[in-house]
mmCIF file with all atom_site columns, C-alpha atoms in Angstrom:
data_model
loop_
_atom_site.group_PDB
_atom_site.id
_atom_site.type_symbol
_atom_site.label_atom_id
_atom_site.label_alt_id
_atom_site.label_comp_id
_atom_site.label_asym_id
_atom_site.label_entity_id
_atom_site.label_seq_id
_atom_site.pdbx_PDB_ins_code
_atom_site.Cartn_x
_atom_site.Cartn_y
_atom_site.Cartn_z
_atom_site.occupancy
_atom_site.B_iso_or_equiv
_atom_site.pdbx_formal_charge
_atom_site.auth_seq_id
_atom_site.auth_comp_id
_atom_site.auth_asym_id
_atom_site.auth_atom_id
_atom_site.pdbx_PDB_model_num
ATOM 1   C CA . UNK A 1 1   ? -57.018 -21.985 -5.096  1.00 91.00 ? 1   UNK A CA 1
ATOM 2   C CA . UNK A 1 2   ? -53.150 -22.138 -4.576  1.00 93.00 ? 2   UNK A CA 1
ATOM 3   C CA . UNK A 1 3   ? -51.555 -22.129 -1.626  1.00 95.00 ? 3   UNK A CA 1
ATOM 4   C CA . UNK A 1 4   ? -48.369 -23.203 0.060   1.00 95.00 ? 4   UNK A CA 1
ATOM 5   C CA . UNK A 1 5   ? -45.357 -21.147 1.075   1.00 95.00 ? 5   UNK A CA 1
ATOM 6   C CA . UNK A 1 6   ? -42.439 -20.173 -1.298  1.00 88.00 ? 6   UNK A CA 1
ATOM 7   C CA . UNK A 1 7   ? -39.259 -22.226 0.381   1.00 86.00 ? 7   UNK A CA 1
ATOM 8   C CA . UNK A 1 8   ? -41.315 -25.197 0.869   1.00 92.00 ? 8   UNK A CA 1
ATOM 9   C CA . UNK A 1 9   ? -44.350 -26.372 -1.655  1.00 95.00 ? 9   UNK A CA 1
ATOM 10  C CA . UNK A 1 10  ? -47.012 -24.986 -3.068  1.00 96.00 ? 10  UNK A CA 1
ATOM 11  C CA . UNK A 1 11  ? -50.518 -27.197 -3.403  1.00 97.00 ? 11  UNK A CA 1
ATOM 12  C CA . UNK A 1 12  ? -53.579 -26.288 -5.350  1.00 96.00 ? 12  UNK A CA 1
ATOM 13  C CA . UNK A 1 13  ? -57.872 -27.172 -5.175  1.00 96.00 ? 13  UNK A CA 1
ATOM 14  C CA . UNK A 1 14  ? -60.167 -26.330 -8.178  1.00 95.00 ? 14  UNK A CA 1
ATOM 15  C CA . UNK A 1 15  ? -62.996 -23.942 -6.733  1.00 94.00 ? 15  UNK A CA 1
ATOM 16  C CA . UNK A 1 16  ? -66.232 -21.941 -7.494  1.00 92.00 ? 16  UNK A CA 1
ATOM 17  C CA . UNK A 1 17  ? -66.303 -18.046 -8.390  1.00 89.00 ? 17  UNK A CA 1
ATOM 18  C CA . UNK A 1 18  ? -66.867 -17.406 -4.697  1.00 88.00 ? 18  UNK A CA 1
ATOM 19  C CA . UNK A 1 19  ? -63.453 -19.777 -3.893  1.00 86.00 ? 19  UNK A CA 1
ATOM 20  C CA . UNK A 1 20  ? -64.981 -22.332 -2.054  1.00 90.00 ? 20  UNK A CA 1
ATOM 21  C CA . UNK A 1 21  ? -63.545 -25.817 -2.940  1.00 92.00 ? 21  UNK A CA 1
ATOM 22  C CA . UNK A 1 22  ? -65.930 -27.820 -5.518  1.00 95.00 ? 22  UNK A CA 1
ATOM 23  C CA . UNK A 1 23  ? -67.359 -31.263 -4.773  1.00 95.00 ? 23  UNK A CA 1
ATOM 24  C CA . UNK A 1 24  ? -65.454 -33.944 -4.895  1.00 95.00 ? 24  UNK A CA 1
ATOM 25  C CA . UNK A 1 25  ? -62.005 -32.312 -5.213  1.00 96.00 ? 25  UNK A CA 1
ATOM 26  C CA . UNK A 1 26  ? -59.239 -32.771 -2.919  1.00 95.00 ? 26  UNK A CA 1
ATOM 27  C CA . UNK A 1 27  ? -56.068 -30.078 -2.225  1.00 95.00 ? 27  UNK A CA 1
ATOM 28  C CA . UNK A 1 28  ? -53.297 -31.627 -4.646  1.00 97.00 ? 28  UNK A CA 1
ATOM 29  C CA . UNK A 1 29  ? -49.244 -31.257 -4.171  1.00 97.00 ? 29  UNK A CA 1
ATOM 30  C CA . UNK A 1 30  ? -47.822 -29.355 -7.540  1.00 97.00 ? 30  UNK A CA 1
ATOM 31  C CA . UNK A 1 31  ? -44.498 -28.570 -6.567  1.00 95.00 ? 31  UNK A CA 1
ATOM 32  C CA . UNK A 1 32  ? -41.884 -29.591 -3.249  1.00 93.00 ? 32  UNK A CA 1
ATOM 33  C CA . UNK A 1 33  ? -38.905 -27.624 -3.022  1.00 87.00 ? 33  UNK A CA 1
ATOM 34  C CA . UNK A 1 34  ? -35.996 -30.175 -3.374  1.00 84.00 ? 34  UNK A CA 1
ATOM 35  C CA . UNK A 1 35  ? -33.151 -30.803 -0.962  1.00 84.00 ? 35  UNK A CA 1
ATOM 36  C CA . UNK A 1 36  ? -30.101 -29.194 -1.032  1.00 80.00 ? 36  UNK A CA 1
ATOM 37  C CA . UNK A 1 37  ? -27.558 -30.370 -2.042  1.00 83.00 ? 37  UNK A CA 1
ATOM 38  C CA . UNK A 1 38  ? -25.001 -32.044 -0.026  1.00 83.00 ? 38  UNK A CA 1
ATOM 39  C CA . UNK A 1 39  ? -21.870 -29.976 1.101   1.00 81.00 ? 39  UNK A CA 1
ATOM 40  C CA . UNK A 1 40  ? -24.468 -26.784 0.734   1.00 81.00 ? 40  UNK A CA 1
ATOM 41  C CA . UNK A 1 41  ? -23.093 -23.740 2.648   1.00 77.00 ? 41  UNK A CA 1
ATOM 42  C CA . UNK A 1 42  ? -25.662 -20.787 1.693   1.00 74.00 ? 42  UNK A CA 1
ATOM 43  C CA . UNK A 1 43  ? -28.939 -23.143 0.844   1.00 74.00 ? 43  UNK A CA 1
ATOM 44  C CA . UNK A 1 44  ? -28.904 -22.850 -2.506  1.00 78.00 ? 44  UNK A CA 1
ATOM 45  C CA . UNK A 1 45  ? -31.320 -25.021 -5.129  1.00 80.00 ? 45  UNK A CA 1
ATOM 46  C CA . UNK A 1 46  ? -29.808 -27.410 -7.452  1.00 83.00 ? 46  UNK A CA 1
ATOM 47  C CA . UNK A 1 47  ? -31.042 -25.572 -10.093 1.00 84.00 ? 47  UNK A CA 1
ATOM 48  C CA . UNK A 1 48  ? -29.204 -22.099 -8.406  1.00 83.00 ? 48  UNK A CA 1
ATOM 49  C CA . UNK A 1 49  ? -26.086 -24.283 -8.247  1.00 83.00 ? 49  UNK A CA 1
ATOM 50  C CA . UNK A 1 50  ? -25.762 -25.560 -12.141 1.00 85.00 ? 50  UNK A CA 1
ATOM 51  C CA . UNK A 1 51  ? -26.768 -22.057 -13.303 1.00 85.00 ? 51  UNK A CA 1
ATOM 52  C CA . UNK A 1 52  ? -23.525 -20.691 -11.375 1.00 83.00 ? 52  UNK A CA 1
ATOM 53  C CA . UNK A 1 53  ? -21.242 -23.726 -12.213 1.00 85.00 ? 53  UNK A CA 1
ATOM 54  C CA . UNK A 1 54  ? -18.520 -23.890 -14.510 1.00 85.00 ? 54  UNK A CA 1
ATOM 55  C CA . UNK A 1 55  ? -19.382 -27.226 -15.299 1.00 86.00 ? 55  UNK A CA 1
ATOM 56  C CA . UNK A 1 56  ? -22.441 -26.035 -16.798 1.00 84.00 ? 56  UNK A CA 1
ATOM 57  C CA . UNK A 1 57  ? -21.237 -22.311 -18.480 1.00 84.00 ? 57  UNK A CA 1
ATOM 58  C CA . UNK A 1 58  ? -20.854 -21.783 -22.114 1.00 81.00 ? 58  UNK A CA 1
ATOM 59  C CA . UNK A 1 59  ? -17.512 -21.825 -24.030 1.00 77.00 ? 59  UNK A CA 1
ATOM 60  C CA . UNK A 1 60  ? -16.253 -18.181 -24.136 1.00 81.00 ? 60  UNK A CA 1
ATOM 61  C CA . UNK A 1 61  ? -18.019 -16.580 -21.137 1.00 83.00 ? 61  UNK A CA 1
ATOM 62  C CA . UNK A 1 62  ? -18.729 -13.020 -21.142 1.00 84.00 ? 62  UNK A CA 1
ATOM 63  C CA . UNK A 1 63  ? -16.185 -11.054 -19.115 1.00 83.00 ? 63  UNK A CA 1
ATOM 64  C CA . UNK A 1 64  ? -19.283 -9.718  -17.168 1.00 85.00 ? 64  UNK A CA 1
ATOM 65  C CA . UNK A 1 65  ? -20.933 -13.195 -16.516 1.00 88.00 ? 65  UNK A CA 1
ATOM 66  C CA . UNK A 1 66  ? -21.034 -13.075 -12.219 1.00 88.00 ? 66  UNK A CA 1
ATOM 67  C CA . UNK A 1 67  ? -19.656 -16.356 -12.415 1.00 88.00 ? 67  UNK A CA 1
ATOM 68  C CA . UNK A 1 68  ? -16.462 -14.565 -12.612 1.00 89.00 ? 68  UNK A CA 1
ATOM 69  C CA . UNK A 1 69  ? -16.904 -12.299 -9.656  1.00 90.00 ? 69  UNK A CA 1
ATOM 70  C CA . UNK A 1 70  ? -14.239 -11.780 -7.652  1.00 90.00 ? 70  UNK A CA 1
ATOM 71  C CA . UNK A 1 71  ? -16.362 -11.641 -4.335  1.00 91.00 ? 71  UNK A CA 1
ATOM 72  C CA . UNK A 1 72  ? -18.369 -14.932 -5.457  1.00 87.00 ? 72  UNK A CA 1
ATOM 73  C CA . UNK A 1 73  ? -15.246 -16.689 -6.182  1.00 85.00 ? 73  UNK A CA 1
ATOM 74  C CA . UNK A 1 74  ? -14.293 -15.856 -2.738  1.00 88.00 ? 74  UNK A CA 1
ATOM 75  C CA . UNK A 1 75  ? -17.510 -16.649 -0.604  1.00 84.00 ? 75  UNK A CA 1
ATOM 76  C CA . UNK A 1 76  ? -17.542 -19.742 -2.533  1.00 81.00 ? 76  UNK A CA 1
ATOM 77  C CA . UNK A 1 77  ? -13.839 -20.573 -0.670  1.00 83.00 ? 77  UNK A CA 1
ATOM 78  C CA . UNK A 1 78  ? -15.563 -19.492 2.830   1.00 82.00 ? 78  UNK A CA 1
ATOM 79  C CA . UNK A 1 79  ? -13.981 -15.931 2.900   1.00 89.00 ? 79  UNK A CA 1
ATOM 80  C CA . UNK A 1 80  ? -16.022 -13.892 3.810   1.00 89.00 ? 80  UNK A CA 1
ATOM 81  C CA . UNK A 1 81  ? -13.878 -11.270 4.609   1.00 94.00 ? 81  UNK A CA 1
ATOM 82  C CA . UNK A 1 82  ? -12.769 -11.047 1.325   1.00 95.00 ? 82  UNK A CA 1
ATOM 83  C CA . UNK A 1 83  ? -15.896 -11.930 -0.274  1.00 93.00 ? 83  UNK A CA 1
ATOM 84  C CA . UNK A 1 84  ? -17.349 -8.165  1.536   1.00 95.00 ? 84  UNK A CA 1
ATOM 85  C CA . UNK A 1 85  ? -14.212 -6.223  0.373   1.00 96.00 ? 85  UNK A CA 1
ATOM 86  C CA . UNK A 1 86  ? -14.446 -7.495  -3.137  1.00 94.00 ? 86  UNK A CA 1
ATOM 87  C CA . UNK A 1 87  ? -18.173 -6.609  -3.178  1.00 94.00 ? 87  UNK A CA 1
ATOM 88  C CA . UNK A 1 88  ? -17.871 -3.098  -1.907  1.00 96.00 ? 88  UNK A CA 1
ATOM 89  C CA . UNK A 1 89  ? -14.538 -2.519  -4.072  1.00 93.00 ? 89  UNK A CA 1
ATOM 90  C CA . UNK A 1 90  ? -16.919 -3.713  -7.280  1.00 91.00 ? 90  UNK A CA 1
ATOM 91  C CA . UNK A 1 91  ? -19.712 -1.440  -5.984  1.00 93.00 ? 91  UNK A CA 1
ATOM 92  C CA . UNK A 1 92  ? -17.354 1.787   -5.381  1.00 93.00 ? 92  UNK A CA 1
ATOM 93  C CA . UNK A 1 93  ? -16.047 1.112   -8.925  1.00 89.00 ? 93  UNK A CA 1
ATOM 94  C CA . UNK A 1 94  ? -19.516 0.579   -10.125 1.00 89.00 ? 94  UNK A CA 1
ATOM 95  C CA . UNK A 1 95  ? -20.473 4.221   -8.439  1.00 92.00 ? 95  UNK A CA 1
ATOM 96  C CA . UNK A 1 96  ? -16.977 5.898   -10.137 1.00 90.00 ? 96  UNK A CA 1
ATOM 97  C CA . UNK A 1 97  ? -18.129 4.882   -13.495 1.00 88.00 ? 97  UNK A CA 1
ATOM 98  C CA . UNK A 1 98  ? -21.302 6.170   -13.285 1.00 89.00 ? 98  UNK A CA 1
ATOM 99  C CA . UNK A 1 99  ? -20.376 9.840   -11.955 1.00 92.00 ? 99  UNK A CA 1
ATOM 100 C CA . UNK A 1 100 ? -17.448 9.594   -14.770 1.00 90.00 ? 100 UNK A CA 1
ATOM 101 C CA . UNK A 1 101 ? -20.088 9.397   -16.945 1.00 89.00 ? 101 UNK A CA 1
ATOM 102 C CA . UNK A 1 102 ? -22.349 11.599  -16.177 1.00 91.00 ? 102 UNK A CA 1
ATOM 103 C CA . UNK A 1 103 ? -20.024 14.336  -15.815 1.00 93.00 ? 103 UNK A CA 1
ATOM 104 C CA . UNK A 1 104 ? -19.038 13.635  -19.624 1.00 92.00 ? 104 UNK A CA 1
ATOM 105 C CA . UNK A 1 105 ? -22.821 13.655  -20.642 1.00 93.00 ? 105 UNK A CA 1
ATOM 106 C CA . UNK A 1 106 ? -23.043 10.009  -21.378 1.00 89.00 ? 106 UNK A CA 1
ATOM 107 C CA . UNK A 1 107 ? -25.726 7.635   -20.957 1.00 85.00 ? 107 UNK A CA 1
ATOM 108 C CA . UNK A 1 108 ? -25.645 4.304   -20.325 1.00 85.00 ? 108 UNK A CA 1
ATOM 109 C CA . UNK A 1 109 ? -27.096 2.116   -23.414 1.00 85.00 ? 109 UNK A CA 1
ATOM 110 C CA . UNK A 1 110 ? -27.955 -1.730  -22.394 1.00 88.00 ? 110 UNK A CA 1
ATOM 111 C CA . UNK A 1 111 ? -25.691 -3.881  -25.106 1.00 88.00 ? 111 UNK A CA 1
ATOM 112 C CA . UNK A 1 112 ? -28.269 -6.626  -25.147 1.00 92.00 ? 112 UNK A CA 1
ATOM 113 C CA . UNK A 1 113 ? -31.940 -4.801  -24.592 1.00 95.00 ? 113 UNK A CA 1
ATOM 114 C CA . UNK A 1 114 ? -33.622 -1.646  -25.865 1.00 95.00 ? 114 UNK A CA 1
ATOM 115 C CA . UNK A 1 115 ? -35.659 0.857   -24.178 1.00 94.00 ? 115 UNK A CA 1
ATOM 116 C CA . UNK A 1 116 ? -39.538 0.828   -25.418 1.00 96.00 ? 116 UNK A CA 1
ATOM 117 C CA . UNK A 1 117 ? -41.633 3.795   -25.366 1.00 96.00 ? 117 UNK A CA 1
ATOM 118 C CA . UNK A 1 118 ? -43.971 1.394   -23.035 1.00 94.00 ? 118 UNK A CA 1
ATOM 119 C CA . UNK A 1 119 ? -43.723 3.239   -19.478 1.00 94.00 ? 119 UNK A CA 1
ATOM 120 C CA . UNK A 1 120 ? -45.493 1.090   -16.749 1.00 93.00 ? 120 UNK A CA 1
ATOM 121 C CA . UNK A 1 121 ? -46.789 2.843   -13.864 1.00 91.00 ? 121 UNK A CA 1
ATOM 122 C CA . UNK A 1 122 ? -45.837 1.578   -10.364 1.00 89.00 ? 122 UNK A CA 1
ATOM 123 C CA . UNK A 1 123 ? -46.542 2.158   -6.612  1.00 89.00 ? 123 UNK A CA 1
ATOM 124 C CA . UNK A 1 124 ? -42.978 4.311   -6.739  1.00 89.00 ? 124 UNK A CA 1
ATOM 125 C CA . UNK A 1 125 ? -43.111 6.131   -9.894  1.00 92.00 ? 125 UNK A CA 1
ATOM 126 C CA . UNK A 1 126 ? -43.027 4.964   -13.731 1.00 94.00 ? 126 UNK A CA 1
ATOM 127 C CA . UNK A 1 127 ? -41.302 2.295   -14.895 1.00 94.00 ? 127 UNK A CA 1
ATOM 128 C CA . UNK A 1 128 ? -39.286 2.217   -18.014 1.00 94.00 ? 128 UNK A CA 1
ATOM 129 C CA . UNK A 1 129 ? -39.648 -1.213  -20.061 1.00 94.00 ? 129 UNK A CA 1
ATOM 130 C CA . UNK A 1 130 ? -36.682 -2.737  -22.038 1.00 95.00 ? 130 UNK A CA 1
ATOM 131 C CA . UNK A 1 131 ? -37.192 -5.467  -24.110 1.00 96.00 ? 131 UNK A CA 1
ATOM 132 C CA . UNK A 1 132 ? -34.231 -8.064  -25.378 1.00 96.00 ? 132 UNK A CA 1
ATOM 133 C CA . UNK A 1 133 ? -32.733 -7.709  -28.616 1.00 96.00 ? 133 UNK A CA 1
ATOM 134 C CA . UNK A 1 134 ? -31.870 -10.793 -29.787 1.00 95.00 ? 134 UNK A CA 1
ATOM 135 C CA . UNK A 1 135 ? -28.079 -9.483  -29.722 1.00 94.00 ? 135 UNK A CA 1
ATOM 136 C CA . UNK A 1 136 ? -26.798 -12.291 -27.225 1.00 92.00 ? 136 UNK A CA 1
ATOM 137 C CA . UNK A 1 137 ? -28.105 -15.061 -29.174 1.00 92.00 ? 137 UNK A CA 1
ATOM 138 C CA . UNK A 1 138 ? -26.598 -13.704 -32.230 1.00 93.00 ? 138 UNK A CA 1
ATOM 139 C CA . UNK A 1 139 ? -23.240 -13.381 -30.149 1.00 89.00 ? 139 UNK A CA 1
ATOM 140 C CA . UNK A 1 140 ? -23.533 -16.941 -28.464 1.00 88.00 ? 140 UNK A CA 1
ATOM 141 C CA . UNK A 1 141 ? -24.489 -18.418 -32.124 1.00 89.00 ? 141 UNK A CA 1
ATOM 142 C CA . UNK A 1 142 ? -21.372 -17.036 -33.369 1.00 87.00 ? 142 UNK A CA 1
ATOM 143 C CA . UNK A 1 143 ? -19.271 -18.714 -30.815 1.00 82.00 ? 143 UNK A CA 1
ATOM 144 C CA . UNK A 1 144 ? -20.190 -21.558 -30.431 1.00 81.00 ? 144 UNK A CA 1
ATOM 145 C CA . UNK A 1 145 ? -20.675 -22.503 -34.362 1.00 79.00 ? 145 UNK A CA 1
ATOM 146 C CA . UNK A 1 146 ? -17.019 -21.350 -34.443 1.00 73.00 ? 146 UNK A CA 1
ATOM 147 C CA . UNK A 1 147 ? -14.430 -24.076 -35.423 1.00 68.00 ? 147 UNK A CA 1
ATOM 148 C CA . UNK A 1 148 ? -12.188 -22.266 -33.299 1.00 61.00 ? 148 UNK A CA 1
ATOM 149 C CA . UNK A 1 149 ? -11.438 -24.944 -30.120 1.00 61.00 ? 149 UNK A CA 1
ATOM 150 C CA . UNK A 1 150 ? -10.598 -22.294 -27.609 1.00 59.00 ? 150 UNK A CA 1
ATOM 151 C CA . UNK A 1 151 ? -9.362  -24.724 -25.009 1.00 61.00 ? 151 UNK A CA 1
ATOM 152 C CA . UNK A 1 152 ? -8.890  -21.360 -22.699 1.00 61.00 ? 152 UNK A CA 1
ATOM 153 C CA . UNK A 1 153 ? -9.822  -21.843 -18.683 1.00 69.00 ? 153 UNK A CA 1
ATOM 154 C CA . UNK A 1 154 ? -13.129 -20.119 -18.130 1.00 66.00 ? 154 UNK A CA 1
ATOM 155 C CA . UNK A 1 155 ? -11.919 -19.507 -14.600 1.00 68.00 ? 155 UNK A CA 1
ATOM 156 C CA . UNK A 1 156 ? -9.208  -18.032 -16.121 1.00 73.00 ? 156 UNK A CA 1
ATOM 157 C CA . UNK A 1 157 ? -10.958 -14.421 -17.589 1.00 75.00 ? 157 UNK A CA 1
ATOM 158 C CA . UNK A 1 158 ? -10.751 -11.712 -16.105 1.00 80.00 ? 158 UNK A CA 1
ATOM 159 C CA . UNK A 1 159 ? -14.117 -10.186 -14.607 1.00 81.00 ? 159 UNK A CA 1
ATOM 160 C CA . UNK A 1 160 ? -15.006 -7.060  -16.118 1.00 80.00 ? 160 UNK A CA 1
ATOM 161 C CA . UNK A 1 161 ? -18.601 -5.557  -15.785 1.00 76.00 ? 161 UNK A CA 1
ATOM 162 C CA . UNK A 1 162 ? -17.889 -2.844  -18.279 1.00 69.00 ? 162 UNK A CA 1
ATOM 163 C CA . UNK A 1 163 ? -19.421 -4.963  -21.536 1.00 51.00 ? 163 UNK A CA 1
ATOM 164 C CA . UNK A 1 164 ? -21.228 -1.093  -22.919 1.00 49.00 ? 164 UNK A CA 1
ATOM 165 C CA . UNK A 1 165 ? -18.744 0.609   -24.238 1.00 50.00 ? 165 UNK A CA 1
ATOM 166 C CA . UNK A 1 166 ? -16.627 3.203   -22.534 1.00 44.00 ? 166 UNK A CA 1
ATOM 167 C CA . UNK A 1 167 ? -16.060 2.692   -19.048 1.00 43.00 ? 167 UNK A CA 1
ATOM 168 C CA . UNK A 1 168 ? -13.558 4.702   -16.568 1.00 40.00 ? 168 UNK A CA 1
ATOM 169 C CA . UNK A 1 169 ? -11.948 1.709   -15.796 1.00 42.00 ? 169 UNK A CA 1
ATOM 170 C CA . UNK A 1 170 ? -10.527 0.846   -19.505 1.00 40.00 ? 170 UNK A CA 1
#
């Protein structure tokens, strides 16, 4: 048995077939969510917080890593009003490219997954699976076993969503 709730800890008890608890056991403590950090505005994990760090991002981001999103950037300074116009701009742009190319008969292809002929059915329809393609590593390898010391301000790139090929915006 497992129980526990998501945002705080989740315990577990061997039992029977019939999930009553066996003899002897006890209800053990697996995992405790762990306190945010100090200074934390929107209650984020540690682990949320060194995923989305600088500190911790690879040489040579990807214009498209949401580190680099304009409306993060600015929620992160306590805008908010810019952070929601930033957001919607990205989302309008987001909806532009997509009619642009659809009206030109073009399909969006994933640069770093495939489509598989698995379809999954769901409560809400089928589900088309992609799997990865091993195309990022190959593209992270090659940077970072480089010799070139870009010294380059990660904060400095541009974001750019459009990593697929053509894109309306370009």
């Amino acid at each position: 048995m497992i129980t526990g709730k998501w945002n705080k800890s989740l315990s577990c008890q061997p039992c029977d077939q019939e999930g009553d608890s066996l003899p002897g056991t006890e209800l053990k403590e697996i995992w405790r969510v762990a306190p945010a950090p100090q200074g934390d505005k929107y209650q984020y994990t540690q682990f949320a917080h060194k995923i989305n760090s600088f500190d911790t991002a690879p040489k040579k981001l990807l214009a498209s890593d949401s580190r680099l999103r304009p409306d993060r950037y600015a929620l992160k300074k306590g805008d908010m009003s810019k952070s929601g116009a930033e957001k919607s701009r990205l989302e309008e742009q987001q909806r532009a490219e997509k009619r642009t190319r659809e009206a030109k008969g073009e399909q969006f292809t994933p640069r770093w997954f495939n489509l598989t002929d698995v379809v999954s059915p769901t409560p809400w329809g089928d589900l088309e699976i992609y799997e990865y393609n091993g195309k990022y590593t190959e593209h992270r390898a090659a940077i970072d076993g480089s010799d070139v010391t870009d010294e380059t301000d990660v904060t400095s790139v541009k974001f750019s969503p459009w990593q697929y090929g053509r894109s309306s915006s370009q």
